[in-house]
Structures are given as C-alpha cells and as structure tokens.
PDB file of C-alpha atoms and ligand atoms in Angstrom:
ATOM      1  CA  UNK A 147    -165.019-141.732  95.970  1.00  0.00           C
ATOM      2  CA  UNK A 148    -164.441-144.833  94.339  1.00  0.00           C
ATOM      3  CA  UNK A 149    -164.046-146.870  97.316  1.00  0.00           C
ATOM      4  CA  UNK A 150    -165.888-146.859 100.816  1.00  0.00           C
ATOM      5  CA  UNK A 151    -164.400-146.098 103.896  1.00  0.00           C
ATOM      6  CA  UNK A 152    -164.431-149.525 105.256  1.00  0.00           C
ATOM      7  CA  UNK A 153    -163.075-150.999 102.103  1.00  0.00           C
ATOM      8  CA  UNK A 154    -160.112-148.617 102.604  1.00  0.00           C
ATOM      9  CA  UNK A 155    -159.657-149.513 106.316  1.00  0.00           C
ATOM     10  CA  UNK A 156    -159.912-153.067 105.478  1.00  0.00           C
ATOM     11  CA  UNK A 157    -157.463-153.111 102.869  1.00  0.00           C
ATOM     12  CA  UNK A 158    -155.167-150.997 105.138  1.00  0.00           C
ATOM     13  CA  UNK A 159    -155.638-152.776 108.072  1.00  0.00           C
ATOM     14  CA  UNK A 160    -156.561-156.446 107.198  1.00  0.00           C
ATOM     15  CA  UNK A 161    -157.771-158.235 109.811  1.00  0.00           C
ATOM     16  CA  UNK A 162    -157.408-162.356 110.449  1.00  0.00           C
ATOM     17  CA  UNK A 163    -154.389-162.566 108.037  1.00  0.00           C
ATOM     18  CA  UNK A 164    -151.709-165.443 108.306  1.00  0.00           C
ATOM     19  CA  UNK A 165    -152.083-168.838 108.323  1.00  0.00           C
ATOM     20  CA  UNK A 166    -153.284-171.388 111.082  1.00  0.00           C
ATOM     21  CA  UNK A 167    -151.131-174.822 111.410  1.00  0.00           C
ATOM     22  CA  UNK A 168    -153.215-177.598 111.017  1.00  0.00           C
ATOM     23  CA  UNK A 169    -156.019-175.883 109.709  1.00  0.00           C
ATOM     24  CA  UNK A 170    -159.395-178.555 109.951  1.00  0.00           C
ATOM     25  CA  UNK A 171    -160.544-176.904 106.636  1.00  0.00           C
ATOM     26  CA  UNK A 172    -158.387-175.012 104.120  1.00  0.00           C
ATOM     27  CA  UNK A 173    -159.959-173.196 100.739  1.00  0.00           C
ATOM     28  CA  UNK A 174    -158.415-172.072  97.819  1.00  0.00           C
ATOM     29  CA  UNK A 175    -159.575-170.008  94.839  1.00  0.00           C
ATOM     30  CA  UNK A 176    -158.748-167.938  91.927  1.00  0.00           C
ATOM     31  CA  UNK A 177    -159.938-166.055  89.499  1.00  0.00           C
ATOM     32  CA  UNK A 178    -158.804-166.536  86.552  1.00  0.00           C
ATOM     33  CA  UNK A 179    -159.301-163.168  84.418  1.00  0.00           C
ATOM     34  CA  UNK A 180    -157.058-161.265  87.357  1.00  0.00           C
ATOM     35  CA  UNK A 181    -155.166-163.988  88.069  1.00  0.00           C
ATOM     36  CA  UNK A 182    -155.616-163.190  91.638  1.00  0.00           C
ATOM     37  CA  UNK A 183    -155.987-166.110  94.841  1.00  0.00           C
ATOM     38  CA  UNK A 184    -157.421-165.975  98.011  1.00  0.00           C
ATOM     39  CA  UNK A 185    -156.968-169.210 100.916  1.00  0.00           C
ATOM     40  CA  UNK A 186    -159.381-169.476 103.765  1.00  0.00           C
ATOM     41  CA  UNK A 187    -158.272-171.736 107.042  1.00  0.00           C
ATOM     42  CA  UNK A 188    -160.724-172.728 109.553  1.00  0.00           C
ATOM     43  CA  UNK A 189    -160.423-173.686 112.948  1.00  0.00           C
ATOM     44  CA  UNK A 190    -163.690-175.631 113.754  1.00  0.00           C
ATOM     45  CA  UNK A 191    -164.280-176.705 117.365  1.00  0.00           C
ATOM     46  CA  UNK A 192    -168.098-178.022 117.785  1.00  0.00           C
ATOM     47  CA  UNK A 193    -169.523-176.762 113.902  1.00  0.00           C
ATOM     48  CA  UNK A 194    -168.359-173.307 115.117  1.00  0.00           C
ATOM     49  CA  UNK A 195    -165.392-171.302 113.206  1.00  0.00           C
ATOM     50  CA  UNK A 196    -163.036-171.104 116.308  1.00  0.00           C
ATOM     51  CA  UNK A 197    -160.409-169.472 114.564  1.00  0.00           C
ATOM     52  CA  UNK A 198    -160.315-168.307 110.793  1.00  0.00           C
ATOM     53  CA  UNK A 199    -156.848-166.558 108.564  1.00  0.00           C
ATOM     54  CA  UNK A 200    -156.641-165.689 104.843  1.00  0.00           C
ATOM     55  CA  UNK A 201    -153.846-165.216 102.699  1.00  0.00           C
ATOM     56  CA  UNK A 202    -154.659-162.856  99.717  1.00  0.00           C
ATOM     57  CA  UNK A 203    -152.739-162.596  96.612  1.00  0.00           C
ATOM     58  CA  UNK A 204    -154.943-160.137  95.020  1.00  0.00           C
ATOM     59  CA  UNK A 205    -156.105-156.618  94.430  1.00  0.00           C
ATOM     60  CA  UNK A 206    -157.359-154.267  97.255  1.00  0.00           C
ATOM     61  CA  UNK A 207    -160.954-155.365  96.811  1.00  0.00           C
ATOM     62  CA  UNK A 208    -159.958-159.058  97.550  1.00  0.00           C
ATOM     63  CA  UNK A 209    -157.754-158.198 100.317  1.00  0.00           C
ATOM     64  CA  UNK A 210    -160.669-156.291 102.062  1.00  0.00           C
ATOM     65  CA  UNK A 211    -163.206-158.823 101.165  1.00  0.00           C
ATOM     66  CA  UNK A 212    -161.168-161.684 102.537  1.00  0.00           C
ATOM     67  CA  UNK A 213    -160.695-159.419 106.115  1.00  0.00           C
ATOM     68  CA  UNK A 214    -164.525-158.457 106.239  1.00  0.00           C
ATOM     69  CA  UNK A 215    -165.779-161.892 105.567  1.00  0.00           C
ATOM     70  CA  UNK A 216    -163.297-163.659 107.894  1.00  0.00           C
ATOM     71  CA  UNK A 217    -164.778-161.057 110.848  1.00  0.00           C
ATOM     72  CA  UNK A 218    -168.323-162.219 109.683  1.00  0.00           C
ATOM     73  CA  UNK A 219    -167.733-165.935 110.439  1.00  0.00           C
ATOM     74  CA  UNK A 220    -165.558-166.056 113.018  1.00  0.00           C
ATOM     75  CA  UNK A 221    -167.550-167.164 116.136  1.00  0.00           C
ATOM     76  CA  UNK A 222    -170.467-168.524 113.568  1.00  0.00           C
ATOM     77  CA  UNK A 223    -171.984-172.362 113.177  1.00  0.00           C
ATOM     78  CA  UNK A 224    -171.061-173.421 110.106  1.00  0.00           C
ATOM     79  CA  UNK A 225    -174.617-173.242 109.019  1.00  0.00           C
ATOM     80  CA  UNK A 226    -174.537-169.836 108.799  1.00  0.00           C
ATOM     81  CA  UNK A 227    -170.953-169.806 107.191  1.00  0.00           C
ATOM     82  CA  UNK A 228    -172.271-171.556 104.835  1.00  0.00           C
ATOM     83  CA  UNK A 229    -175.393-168.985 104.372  1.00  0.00           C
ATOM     84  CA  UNK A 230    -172.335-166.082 103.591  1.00  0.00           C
ATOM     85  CA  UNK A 231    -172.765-164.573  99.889  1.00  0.00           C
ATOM     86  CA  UNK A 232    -170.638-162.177  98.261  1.00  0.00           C
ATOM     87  CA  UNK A 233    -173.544-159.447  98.544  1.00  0.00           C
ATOM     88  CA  UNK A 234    -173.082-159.919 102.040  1.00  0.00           C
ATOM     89  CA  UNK A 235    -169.476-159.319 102.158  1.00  0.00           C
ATOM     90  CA  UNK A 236    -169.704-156.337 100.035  1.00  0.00           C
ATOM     91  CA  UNK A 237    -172.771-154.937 101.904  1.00  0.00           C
ATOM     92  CA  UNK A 238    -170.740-155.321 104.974  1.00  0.00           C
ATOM     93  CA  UNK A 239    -168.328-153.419 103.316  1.00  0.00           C
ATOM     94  CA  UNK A 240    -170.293-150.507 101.872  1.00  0.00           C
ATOM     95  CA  UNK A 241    -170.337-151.220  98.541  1.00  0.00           C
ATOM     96  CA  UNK A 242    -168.078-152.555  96.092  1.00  0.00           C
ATOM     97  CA  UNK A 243    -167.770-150.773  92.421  1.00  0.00           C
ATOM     98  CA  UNK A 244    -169.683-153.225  90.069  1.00  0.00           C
ATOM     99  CA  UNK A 245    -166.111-154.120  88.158  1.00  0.00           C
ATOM    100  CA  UNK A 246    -164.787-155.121  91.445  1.00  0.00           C
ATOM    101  CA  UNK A 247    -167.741-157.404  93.111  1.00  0.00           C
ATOM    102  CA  UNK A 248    -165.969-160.501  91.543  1.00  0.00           C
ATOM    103  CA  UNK A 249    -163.463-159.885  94.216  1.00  0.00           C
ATOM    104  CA  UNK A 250    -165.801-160.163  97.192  1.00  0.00           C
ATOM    105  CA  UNK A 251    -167.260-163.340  95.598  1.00  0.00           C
ATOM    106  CA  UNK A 252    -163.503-165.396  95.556  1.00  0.00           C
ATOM    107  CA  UNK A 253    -164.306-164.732  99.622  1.00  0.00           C
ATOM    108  CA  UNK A 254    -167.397-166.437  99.773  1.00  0.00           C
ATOM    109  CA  UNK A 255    -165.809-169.472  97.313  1.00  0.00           C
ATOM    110  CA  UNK A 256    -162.893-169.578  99.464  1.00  0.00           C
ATOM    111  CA  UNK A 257    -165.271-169.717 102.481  1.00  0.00           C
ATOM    112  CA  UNK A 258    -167.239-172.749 101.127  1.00  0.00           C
ATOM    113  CA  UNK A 259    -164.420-174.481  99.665  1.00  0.00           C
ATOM    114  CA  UNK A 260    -162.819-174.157 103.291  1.00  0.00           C
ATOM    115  CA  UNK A 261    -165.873-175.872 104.969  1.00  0.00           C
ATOM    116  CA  UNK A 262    -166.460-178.370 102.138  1.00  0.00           C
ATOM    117  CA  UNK A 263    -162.495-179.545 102.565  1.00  0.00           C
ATOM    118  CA  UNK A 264    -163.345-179.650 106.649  1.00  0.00           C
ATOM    119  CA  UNK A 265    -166.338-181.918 105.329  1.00  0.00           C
ATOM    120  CA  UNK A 266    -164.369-183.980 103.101  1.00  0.00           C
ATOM    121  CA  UNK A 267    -161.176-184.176 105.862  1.00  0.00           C
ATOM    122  CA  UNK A 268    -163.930-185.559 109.028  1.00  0.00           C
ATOM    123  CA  UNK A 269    -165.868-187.663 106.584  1.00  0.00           C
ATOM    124  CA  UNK A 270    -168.692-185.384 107.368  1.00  0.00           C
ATOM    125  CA  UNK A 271    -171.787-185.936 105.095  1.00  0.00           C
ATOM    126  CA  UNK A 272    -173.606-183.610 103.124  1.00  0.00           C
ATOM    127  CA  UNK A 273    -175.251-182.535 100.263  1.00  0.00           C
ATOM    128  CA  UNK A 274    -173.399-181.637  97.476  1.00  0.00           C
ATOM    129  CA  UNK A 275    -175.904-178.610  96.854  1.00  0.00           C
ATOM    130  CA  UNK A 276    -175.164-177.430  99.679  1.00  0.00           C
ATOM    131  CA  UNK A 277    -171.642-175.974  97.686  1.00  0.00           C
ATOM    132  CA  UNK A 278    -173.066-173.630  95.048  1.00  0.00           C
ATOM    133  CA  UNK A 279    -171.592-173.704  91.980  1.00  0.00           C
ATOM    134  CA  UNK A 280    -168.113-172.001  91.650  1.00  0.00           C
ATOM    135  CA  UNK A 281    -169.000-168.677  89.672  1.00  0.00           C
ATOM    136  CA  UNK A 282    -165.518-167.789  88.701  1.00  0.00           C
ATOM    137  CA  UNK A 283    -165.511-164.880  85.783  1.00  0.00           C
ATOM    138  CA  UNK A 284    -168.820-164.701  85.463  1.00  0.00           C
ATOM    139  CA  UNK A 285    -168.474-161.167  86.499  1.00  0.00           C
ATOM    140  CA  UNK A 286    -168.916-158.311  83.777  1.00  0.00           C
TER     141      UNK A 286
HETATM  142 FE1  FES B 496    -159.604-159.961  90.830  1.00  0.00          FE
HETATM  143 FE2  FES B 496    -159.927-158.205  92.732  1.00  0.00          FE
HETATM  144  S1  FES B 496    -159.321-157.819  90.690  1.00  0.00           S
HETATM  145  S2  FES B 496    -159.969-160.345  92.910  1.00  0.00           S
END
C-alpha cells in the first residue's frame, strides 16, 4: 500500500485543525512546485505550545503531516519545537513515499516560521541559525 495506516487516519481524521484568534505565533508556507500551503498558529504560555491549529491547503500527505506534527508539539518547550524535522513527522507517521516527503517538510517550515514570528512579535532574541534554511522544492 502506498500509504501507511496512520497517514490514512490522519488525513481522514485531522487532528488540531482551525484557527486560534490571536495566535502569539502564526507560520505560513508553500511549496511552490504543488502550489500547495500549510499555516501553523501557536498558543505559547511560558515557552510551551499551549495550544496549536493548522489550516492545510494541500494534498493528503500535507494534510496528515500538518495533524501529526501539530500532536508532536503540542504540550512541548519551544526548544524542542524547534528540534522537529520533517523525518520526524514522517517517521511518526510511518513512512511517507519518497515523492511525497516534501509534504511533511512544509510542516516542519510552517512550525519554525510559527515560532520565529512568536520571536519576532515578543521581541524575543535569538539566533538567526536557529531557523534553518527554508528548503522549499528541493525535493526530487
Ligand atoms: Fe505538495 Fe503534498 S504535494 S505538499
């Protein structure tokens, strides 16, 4: 089978979607070979995600990847948010087929650019390393 179990209940049952209303961090990606967009909002209450929602314009993959890795950070510090890589996010999933792993890494930009606009928004200072490099397309 193409796609794993959890990637199946994950796109069928998407967890954390909607929106939160002032948001302290909000993310937003795209890729753009599929044209597809993913938004991240964080609700941070002492450096831990209190609350996190998505909204996914995308493909299954991105749908699922956005629900899995919004169930890995909720509850985290955002040092370990921060630690979150697309492997992860498919790993948690079971596997992603290789032409679809560029979907579970728009999560993991969405996820940083979340944080780094909670950074920005609180005058929080950091290091700009601590963002890696968006990676958009660079996917076979
Ligand atoms: Fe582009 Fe899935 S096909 S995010």
């Amino acid at each position: 089978m193409l796609y794993s179990e959890k990637v199946m209940d994950h796109f069928m049952h998407p967890r954390n979607v909607g929106t939160i209303e002032n948001a302290d961090g909000v993310g937003e990606v795209g890729n753009a070979k599929c044209g597809d967009i993913m938004k991240i909002y964080l609700k941070i209450e002492d450096g831990i995600v209190a609350d996190v929602k998505f909204e996914t314009f995308g493909c299954g993959s991105a749908i699922a990847s956005s629900s899995m890795a919004t169930e890995l950070i909720k509850g985290q510090p955002l040092s370990e948010v921060l630690k979150l890589t697309n492997k992860a996010v498919a790993e948690a999933l079971d596997g992603l087929p290789a032409h679809k792993l560029h979907c579970s890494v728009l999560a993991e930009e969405a996820i940083q650019a979340a944080v780094k606009d909670y950074y920005d928004k609180n005058h929080i200072p950091y290091d700009e390393d601590t963002f890696r490099v968006p990676s958009h397309g660079e996917e076979a």
